[in-house]
XYZ file of C-alpha atoms in Angstrom:
499
model
C 0.000 0.000 0.000
C 1.253 3.477 -0.844
C 2.576 5.358 2.148
C 0.965 8.801 2.338
C 4.034 10.298 4.025
C 6.355 9.514 1.101
C 6.471 10.940 -2.409
C 5.858 8.449 -5.218
C 5.947 8.775 -8.974
C 2.719 9.789 -10.676
C 1.402 11.994 -7.862
C 0.870 15.758 -7.865
C 2.561 17.790 -5.144
C 2.693 21.393 -4.004
C 6.024 23.183 -3.754
C 5.975 26.086 -1.312
C 8.647 28.561 -2.390
C 10.538 31.046 -0.167
C 8.370 33.846 -1.587
C 5.298 32.197 -0.038
C 3.721 31.211 -3.370
C 2.871 27.642 -4.370
C 3.408 25.677 -7.553
C 1.904 22.338 -8.591
C 4.029 19.635 -10.229
C 3.473 16.050 -11.288
C 6.254 13.730 -10.204
C 7.362 11.789 -13.277
C 10.519 9.660 -13.239
C 13.586 10.849 -15.167
C 12.283 14.388 -15.740
C 13.437 17.857 -14.726
C 11.245 19.994 -12.475
C 11.674 23.747 -12.868
C 10.751 26.172 -10.108
C 11.411 29.369 -12.030
C 14.130 31.685 -10.794
C 15.004 29.291 -7.975
C 16.408 26.738 -10.410
C 15.556 23.161 -11.364
C 16.245 19.642 -10.156
C 15.689 16.025 -11.138
C 12.360 14.483 -10.173
C 14.115 11.285 -9.103
C 15.617 13.256 -6.209
C 12.135 13.539 -4.637
C 10.772 10.033 -5.252
C 10.724 8.049 -2.023
C 11.402 11.090 0.166
C 9.005 12.414 2.827
C 6.524 15.248 2.577
C 6.635 18.439 4.685
C 10.425 18.635 4.491
C 12.339 21.656 3.244
C 14.839 20.966 0.471
C 17.723 23.004 -0.924
C 18.637 22.983 -4.609
C 22.350 22.354 -5.088
C 23.878 23.068 -8.472
C 26.530 20.368 -8.189
C 26.566 17.224 -6.089
C 29.791 15.217 -5.715
C 31.289 16.802 -8.821
C 28.259 16.007 -10.979
C 26.848 18.630 -13.338
C 23.288 17.659 -12.411
C 21.582 19.634 -9.654
C 20.742 17.803 -6.471
C 18.670 18.251 -3.323
C 19.554 18.441 0.336
C 17.129 18.148 3.231
C 17.438 21.224 5.425
C 17.486 20.160 9.103
C 15.252 22.025 11.586
C 18.297 23.330 13.463
C 19.373 25.161 10.319
C 15.871 26.378 9.500
C 15.428 28.047 12.882
C 19.054 28.996 13.501
C 18.402 32.673 12.815
C 15.621 32.790 15.399
C 17.741 31.101 18.057
C 20.760 33.305 17.345
C 18.617 36.417 17.577
C 17.191 35.336 20.917
C 20.676 34.702 22.319
C 22.487 37.721 20.901
C 19.818 40.389 21.321
C 20.510 41.212 25.010
C 24.287 41.410 24.432
C 23.895 43.696 21.440
C 21.566 45.938 23.396
C 24.068 46.218 26.241
C 26.854 47.175 23.831
C 24.725 49.885 22.250
C 23.749 51.242 25.678
C 27.411 51.301 26.766
C 28.401 53.091 23.558
C 25.698 55.672 24.122
C 26.824 56.194 27.738
C 30.439 56.724 26.666
C 29.350 59.332 24.103
C 31.109 57.752 21.129
C 30.721 59.502 17.829
C 28.419 57.803 15.393
C 26.716 55.821 18.075
C 23.062 54.855 17.638
C 20.363 57.278 18.688
C 17.255 56.024 20.489
C 13.860 57.553 20.861
C 11.701 54.872 22.573
C 12.428 54.333 26.262
C 10.461 52.873 29.145
C 9.489 54.567 32.436
C 12.909 53.820 33.933
C 14.711 55.428 31.003
C 15.987 52.162 29.540
C 16.348 52.016 25.764
C 13.759 49.893 23.938
C 14.102 50.683 20.222
C 16.551 52.592 18.044
C 15.216 55.155 15.599
C 16.004 55.268 11.883
C 14.745 58.789 11.211
C 18.208 60.002 10.245
C 18.779 57.176 7.756
C 18.291 58.091 4.088
C 17.137 55.152 1.999
C 19.231 55.459 -1.137
C 19.503 52.863 -3.905
C 23.191 53.739 -4.266
C 23.809 52.158 -0.866
C 23.860 48.802 -2.637
C 27.135 48.822 -4.570
C 26.557 45.490 -6.297
C 24.793 45.798 -9.656
C 22.198 43.417 -11.071
C 24.700 42.279 -13.702
C 27.124 41.230 -11.000
C 24.333 39.478 -9.103
C 23.324 37.506 -12.206
C 26.945 36.515 -12.763
C 27.206 35.267 -9.187
C 23.956 33.336 -9.600
C 25.330 31.674 -12.738
C 28.611 30.796 -11.043
C 27.149 29.782 -7.712
C 27.383 26.159 -6.597
C 25.422 26.442 -3.379
C 21.827 27.163 -2.523
C 22.072 30.988 -2.644
C 23.370 31.609 0.867
C 26.772 32.834 -0.401
C 25.043 35.226 -2.780
C 22.892 36.644 0.024
C 25.973 37.128 2.212
C 27.768 39.020 -0.559
C 24.738 41.233 -1.151
C 24.639 42.128 2.544
C 28.371 42.811 2.618
C 28.161 45.139 -0.385
C 25.548 47.348 1.280
C 27.323 50.498 2.413
C 24.651 51.576 4.922
C 23.982 48.210 6.504
C 25.490 49.260 9.846
C 23.042 52.184 10.053
C 19.937 49.977 9.893
C 17.989 49.162 13.010
C 17.589 45.565 14.138
C 14.112 45.406 12.656
C 15.161 47.039 9.364
C 18.147 44.693 9.046
C 15.966 41.624 9.640
C 13.420 42.896 7.125
C 16.090 43.529 4.487
C 17.681 40.120 5.053
C 14.307 38.374 4.826
C 13.520 40.127 1.548
C 16.772 38.985 -0.011
C 16.301 35.493 1.386
C 12.867 35.149 -0.249
C 14.349 36.324 -3.528
C 17.584 34.346 -3.771
C 17.487 31.399 -1.349
C 16.913 28.257 -3.393
C 14.702 26.312 -1.052
C 11.238 24.805 -1.228
C 8.928 22.699 0.930
C 7.051 19.709 -0.510
C 3.401 19.505 0.542
C 0.914 16.739 -0.355
C -1.995 17.482 -2.645
C -5.183 18.013 -0.636
C -8.451 19.860 -1.182
C -7.982 22.811 1.249
C -4.580 23.715 -0.182
C -5.860 23.267 -3.742
C -8.789 25.598 -3.037
C -6.473 28.186 -1.493
C -4.072 27.962 -4.449
C -6.881 28.517 -6.969
C -8.359 31.342 -4.914
C -5.118 33.285 -4.450
C -2.960 32.434 -7.457
C -5.347 31.217 -10.185
C -8.747 32.173 -11.601
C -11.158 31.964 -8.652
C -14.213 32.395 -10.905
C -13.715 28.868 -12.289
C -14.525 27.455 -8.855
C -17.228 30.042 -8.030
C -14.841 31.614 -5.496
C -15.026 28.648 -3.137
C -12.635 29.056 -0.204
C -11.215 26.256 1.901
C -13.256 27.209 4.976
C -16.437 27.305 2.880
C -15.729 23.788 1.615
C -15.350 22.592 5.199
C -18.676 24.156 6.188
C -20.446 22.651 3.178
C -19.150 19.204 4.090
C -20.259 19.651 7.682
C -23.734 20.982 6.877
C -24.373 18.260 4.286
C -23.182 15.599 6.774
C -20.920 13.901 4.232
C -19.166 11.074 6.044
C -17.894 7.558 5.484
C -20.379 4.730 6.027
C -18.847 1.574 7.581
C -19.330 -1.722 5.778
C -21.698 -3.168 8.379
C -24.187 -0.387 7.609
C -23.731 -0.356 3.852
C -27.056 -1.771 2.669
C -30.625 -0.976 3.712
C -33.409 -3.587 3.897
C -34.725 -2.471 0.487
C -31.378 -3.233 -1.162
C -30.307 0.403 -1.594
C -26.909 1.267 -0.233
C -26.267 3.939 2.376
C -23.903 6.854 2.253
C -25.157 8.101 -1.120
C -24.926 11.819 -1.911
C -26.397 13.760 -4.820
C -24.437 16.733 -6.149
C -24.618 19.472 -8.776
C -21.079 20.784 -9.163
C -19.990 23.580 -11.496
C -16.687 24.240 -9.717
C -14.607 22.019 -12.048
C -14.817 19.151 -9.557
C -13.622 20.972 -6.443
C -16.853 20.234 -4.575
C -16.738 16.580 -5.642
C -13.132 16.344 -4.467
C -14.052 17.766 -1.047
C -16.874 15.250 -0.628
C -14.706 12.377 -1.864
C -11.996 13.305 0.627
C -14.527 13.067 3.444
C -15.719 9.686 2.141
C -12.162 8.375 1.902
C -12.361 7.698 -1.849
C -10.281 10.560 -3.236
C -6.789 9.093 -3.150
C -5.818 5.798 -4.821
C -5.178 2.837 -2.575
C -4.446 -0.842 -2.962
C -7.058 -1.722 -0.372
C -10.485 -1.658 -1.917
C -13.769 -2.353 -0.218
C -15.820 -5.245 -1.641
C -18.265 -4.316 -4.322
C -21.851 -5.507 -4.476
C -23.442 -6.119 -7.845
C -27.048 -5.211 -8.472
C -29.319 -8.245 -8.819
C -32.964 -7.267 -9.046
C -35.683 -9.784 -9.693
C -38.364 -7.219 -10.383
C -38.377 -4.349 -12.828
C -36.398 -1.333 -11.482
C -38.497 1.321 -9.834
C -37.831 5.031 -10.156
C -38.855 8.163 -8.282
C -40.456 10.629 -10.631
C -39.973 14.395 -10.132
C -43.395 14.625 -8.487
C -42.414 11.999 -5.909
C -44.550 9.128 -7.287
C -43.080 5.654 -7.716
C -43.491 3.915 -11.068
C -41.535 1.365 -13.122
C -38.732 2.712 -15.255
C -39.051 2.704 -19.055
C -38.498 -0.567 -20.877
C -35.200 0.689 -22.312
C -33.562 -0.155 -18.973
C -34.213 -3.886 -19.436
C -32.351 -6.219 -21.778
C -34.394 -7.314 -24.747
C -32.436 -10.613 -24.789
C -30.326 -11.160 -21.658
C -26.888 -12.532 -22.546
C -25.125 -15.197 -20.554
C -21.850 -13.251 -20.695
C -23.388 -9.901 -19.745
C -21.005 -7.903 -17.571
C -22.523 -6.663 -14.335
C -22.039 -3.141 -13.120
C -18.965 -2.673 -10.952
C -20.320 0.377 -9.111
C -20.171 0.456 -5.328
C -23.463 0.442 -3.462
C -22.469 2.760 -0.601
C -20.237 5.805 -0.052
C -21.024 7.051 -3.546
C -21.397 10.456 -5.206
C -23.918 10.940 -8.003
C -23.107 14.045 -10.030
C -25.822 15.654 -12.162
C -24.444 17.830 -14.975
C -25.874 19.844 -17.860
C -23.373 18.961 -20.596
C -22.606 15.770 -22.480
C -19.597 15.263 -20.181
C -19.092 16.645 -16.647
C -16.374 19.200 -15.986
C -14.106 17.469 -13.456
C -10.799 18.925 -14.570
C -9.504 19.493 -11.019
C -9.687 15.782 -10.252
C -6.644 15.244 -12.453
C -4.554 16.516 -9.542
C -5.704 13.411 -7.677
C -4.821 11.065 -10.586
C -8.408 10.644 -11.768
C -9.429 11.108 -15.397
C -13.209 11.302 -15.749
C -13.041 10.495 -19.477
C -10.879 7.404 -18.953
C -10.952 6.416 -15.262
C -8.410 3.904 -14.024
C -10.088 0.825 -12.488
C -7.723 0.989 -9.503
C -8.912 4.473 -8.478
C -11.737 4.466 -5.891
C -13.645 7.172 -7.771
C -14.058 4.881 -10.786
C -16.616 2.833 -8.824
C -17.859 5.446 -6.338
C -18.436 8.444 -8.632
C -21.477 8.287 -10.908
C -22.205 10.977 -13.488
C -25.596 11.555 -15.081
C -26.940 14.321 -17.295
C -30.198 16.152 -16.704
C -31.672 14.582 -19.833
C -30.828 11.083 -18.619
C -32.337 11.806 -15.207
C -35.597 13.421 -16.343
C -36.213 11.918 -19.797
C -33.945 8.890 -20.286
C -35.977 7.649 -23.232
C -34.870 10.720 -25.234
C -31.144 10.142 -24.670
C -29.257 8.051 -27.209
C -26.887 6.735 -24.557
C -29.843 5.010 -22.841
C -30.909 3.181 -26.000
C -29.789 -0.431 -26.018
C -27.467 -1.348 -28.900
C -28.365 -4.236 -31.137
C -28.005 -7.518 -29.294
C -26.070 -10.071 -31.354
C -25.756 -13.727 -30.515
C -22.369 -14.581 -28.943
C -21.533 -17.239 -31.537
C -21.956 -14.652 -34.304
C -19.870 -12.081 -32.474
C -16.998 -14.542 -32.154
C -16.784 -14.803 -35.937
C -16.114 -11.052 -36.312
C -12.701 -9.433 -36.574
C -11.124 -8.281 -33.333
C -11.662 -4.566 -34.061
C -15.360 -4.952 -34.809
C -15.845 -7.303 -31.858
C -14.156 -4.947 -29.372
C -16.193 -2.013 -30.680
C -19.413 -4.010 -30.160
C -18.543 -4.931 -26.578
C -17.435 -1.350 -25.837
C -20.854 -0.035 -26.873
C -22.581 -2.674 -24.750
C -20.474 -1.833 -21.689
C -21.094 1.893 -22.118
C -24.853 1.294 -22.328
C -24.825 -1.034 -19.299
C -22.874 1.537 -17.288
C -25.264 4.348 -18.241
C -28.314 2.240 -17.435
C -26.881 1.296 -14.040
C -26.241 4.959 -13.133
C -29.662 6.162 -14.324
C -31.499 3.336 -12.544
C -29.656 4.006 -9.292
C -30.259 7.774 -9.472
C -33.984 7.467 -10.228
C -34.456 5.099 -7.292
C -33.773 8.079 -5.032
C -33.288 7.664 -1.289
C -30.125 9.811 -1.223
C -28.633 10.926 2.080
C -27.992 14.522 1.058
C -27.886 17.087 -1.715
C -25.146 19.662 -2.392
C -25.612 22.282 -5.114
C -23.053 24.765 -6.450
C -24.370 25.896 -9.811
C -25.096 28.999 -11.853
C -28.391 27.480 -12.995
C -31.717 28.548 -11.525
C -31.654 26.985 -8.071
C -35.448 26.474 -7.641
C -35.542 24.471 -10.884
C -32.734 22.253 -9.595
C -34.364 21.599 -6.230
C -37.770 20.976 -7.843
C -36.377 17.845 -9.524
C -33.768 16.683 -6.990
C -35.365 17.170 -3.573
C -37.933 14.344 -4.195
C -34.964 11.981 -4.656
C -33.859 12.444 -1.017
C -34.958 10.364 1.930
C -36.380 11.808 5.121
C -34.110 14.003 7.287
C -31.616 14.417 4.424
C -29.517 17.575 4.415
C -29.632 20.094 1.525
C -26.846 22.659 1.055
C -26.879 25.282 -1.715
C -23.837 27.455 -2.372
C -23.798 30.713 -4.306
C -21.091 33.395 -4.564
C -23.819 36.044 -4.154
C -26.571 36.209 -1.568
C -29.509 37.198 -3.813
C -30.289 33.668 -5.155
C -30.163 32.295 -1.620
C -32.589 34.909 -0.300
C -35.012 34.083 -3.101
C -34.707 30.360 -2.418
C -35.253 30.858 1.312
C -38.489 32.696 0.537
C -39.753 29.788 -1.588
C -39.339 27.421 1.383
C -40.515 29.890 4.059
C -43.141 29.013 6.664
C -45.647 31.516 5.254
C -45.427 30.023 1.772
C -45.760 26.508 3.203
C -48.937 27.462 5.082
C -50.422 29.031 1.970
C -49.528 25.929 -0.042
C -51.250 23.610 2.470
C -54.394 25.764 2.590
C -54.761 25.913 -1.197
C -52.518 23.323 -2.836
C -52.210 23.461 -6.642
C -52.766 20.403 -8.783
C -49.682 18.104 -8.912
C -49.586 18.237 -12.700
C -49.581 22.059 -12.580
C -46.330 22.215 -10.580
C -44.184 24.233 -10.762
C -46.263 27.405 -10.780
C -45.316 31.061 -10.562
C -46.201 31.211 -6.864
C -44.784 27.777 -6.069
C -41.674 27.022 -8.177
C -40.865 24.314 -5.593
C -42.902 22.266 -3.168
C -42.411 24.168 0.127
C -43.557 21.191 2.213
C -40.559 19.040 1.297
C -38.003 21.093 3.245
C -38.017 22.817 6.587
C -37.505 26.574 6.713
C -33.898 27.100 5.540
C -31.250 29.341 7.035
C -28.792 31.588 5.192
C -25.129 31.637 6.189
C -22.875 34.453 4.959
């Protein structure tokens, strides 16, 4: 089993640079990873090493021309802090003694305590002039090109070439040193790929509008309010044969919301240990929940015209699943690639391949109008075996795609989901009108919007006053939704708005 505390090939990692910014890289063997102005290194130098360590880029290792890495020990990382704590009282005593002796050029102080002891030196007489730094950028670039270390020698030379360094206060000197360290020190910290850090990276350094400006703390609240959690195996299946731990989602954040829910369910990261799968075996015709809440058999297209002996059963998990409803032909789950999951071609070893189910609105509401739900022509096995390999594989691929689509649509229309999470730019009442009847009793519903106006409107549709008016004069079921009742206000309790 893969150890989560070590870096392996094929994973995505975050590199936290001295400037405080983050970069994302995929660890591929025998490749070069570039971190911009800080340099580059071989990816093999990271494989098998631990996360959360700080590494230094070395231009030459043991006479080799290839750059290498060195783990920076904690004693070296915090040496400046310890040295400052030890040397600060001695330096202060020397400055006080120099001031008492009246030496020329001694430091002047302006902040003292009630006893007259010096607390802080002033820099009001210091003129900040760019000419104080005698080293030019051309010389700095030459030193960077010739340097064989991690940038510490370059920083020391820059400090030595500053003509007014002795005039700086302790705070100004520390600030100047820190600025040069962030710019020239060739260090980075390797962090594992997780949802909170990914959300923060997109929010601060990428285009936040692609994820509807979802922040890491908002993702945590959504997961808590929707009660997304892992369901143990002993509670996986209900008496009616429907699994537990099933959540319904509408995600237009490029898969960030799905990733947050999958992380809570424990199905986001690949693992060699897989929970046993249960195949669907139904004796009766599958039953679906219609948008009005009535139960009726599903259309005949969900049943084999001629069941085959070699028919492949669905490999979907029954519990701890996410059913994603999307508006396009394919869902936008581009952010899941950072967790080694390709929605177009999922790897069978990834947990999401059996726990994530995608379904379009057309397949959910009108499956008979979708071509993907139409059963391909059923050919006898003995005839199929006489075909060429290309034609035979194409036939079985179409059958498997149809079987997979039918399994997802049948499971979604059965309903009985444990919760609903919506983050969409579509009209929210229209979404809830079709999806709320698919939830079981006491299920949680969470709707996210980057602006408050859609949430205020939705809260009014489920308000107590509108529910009372609906019960006193209910409209005909076939007339729903109406202008006054775009949703059924009796299906949800009065909602609350969190800002």
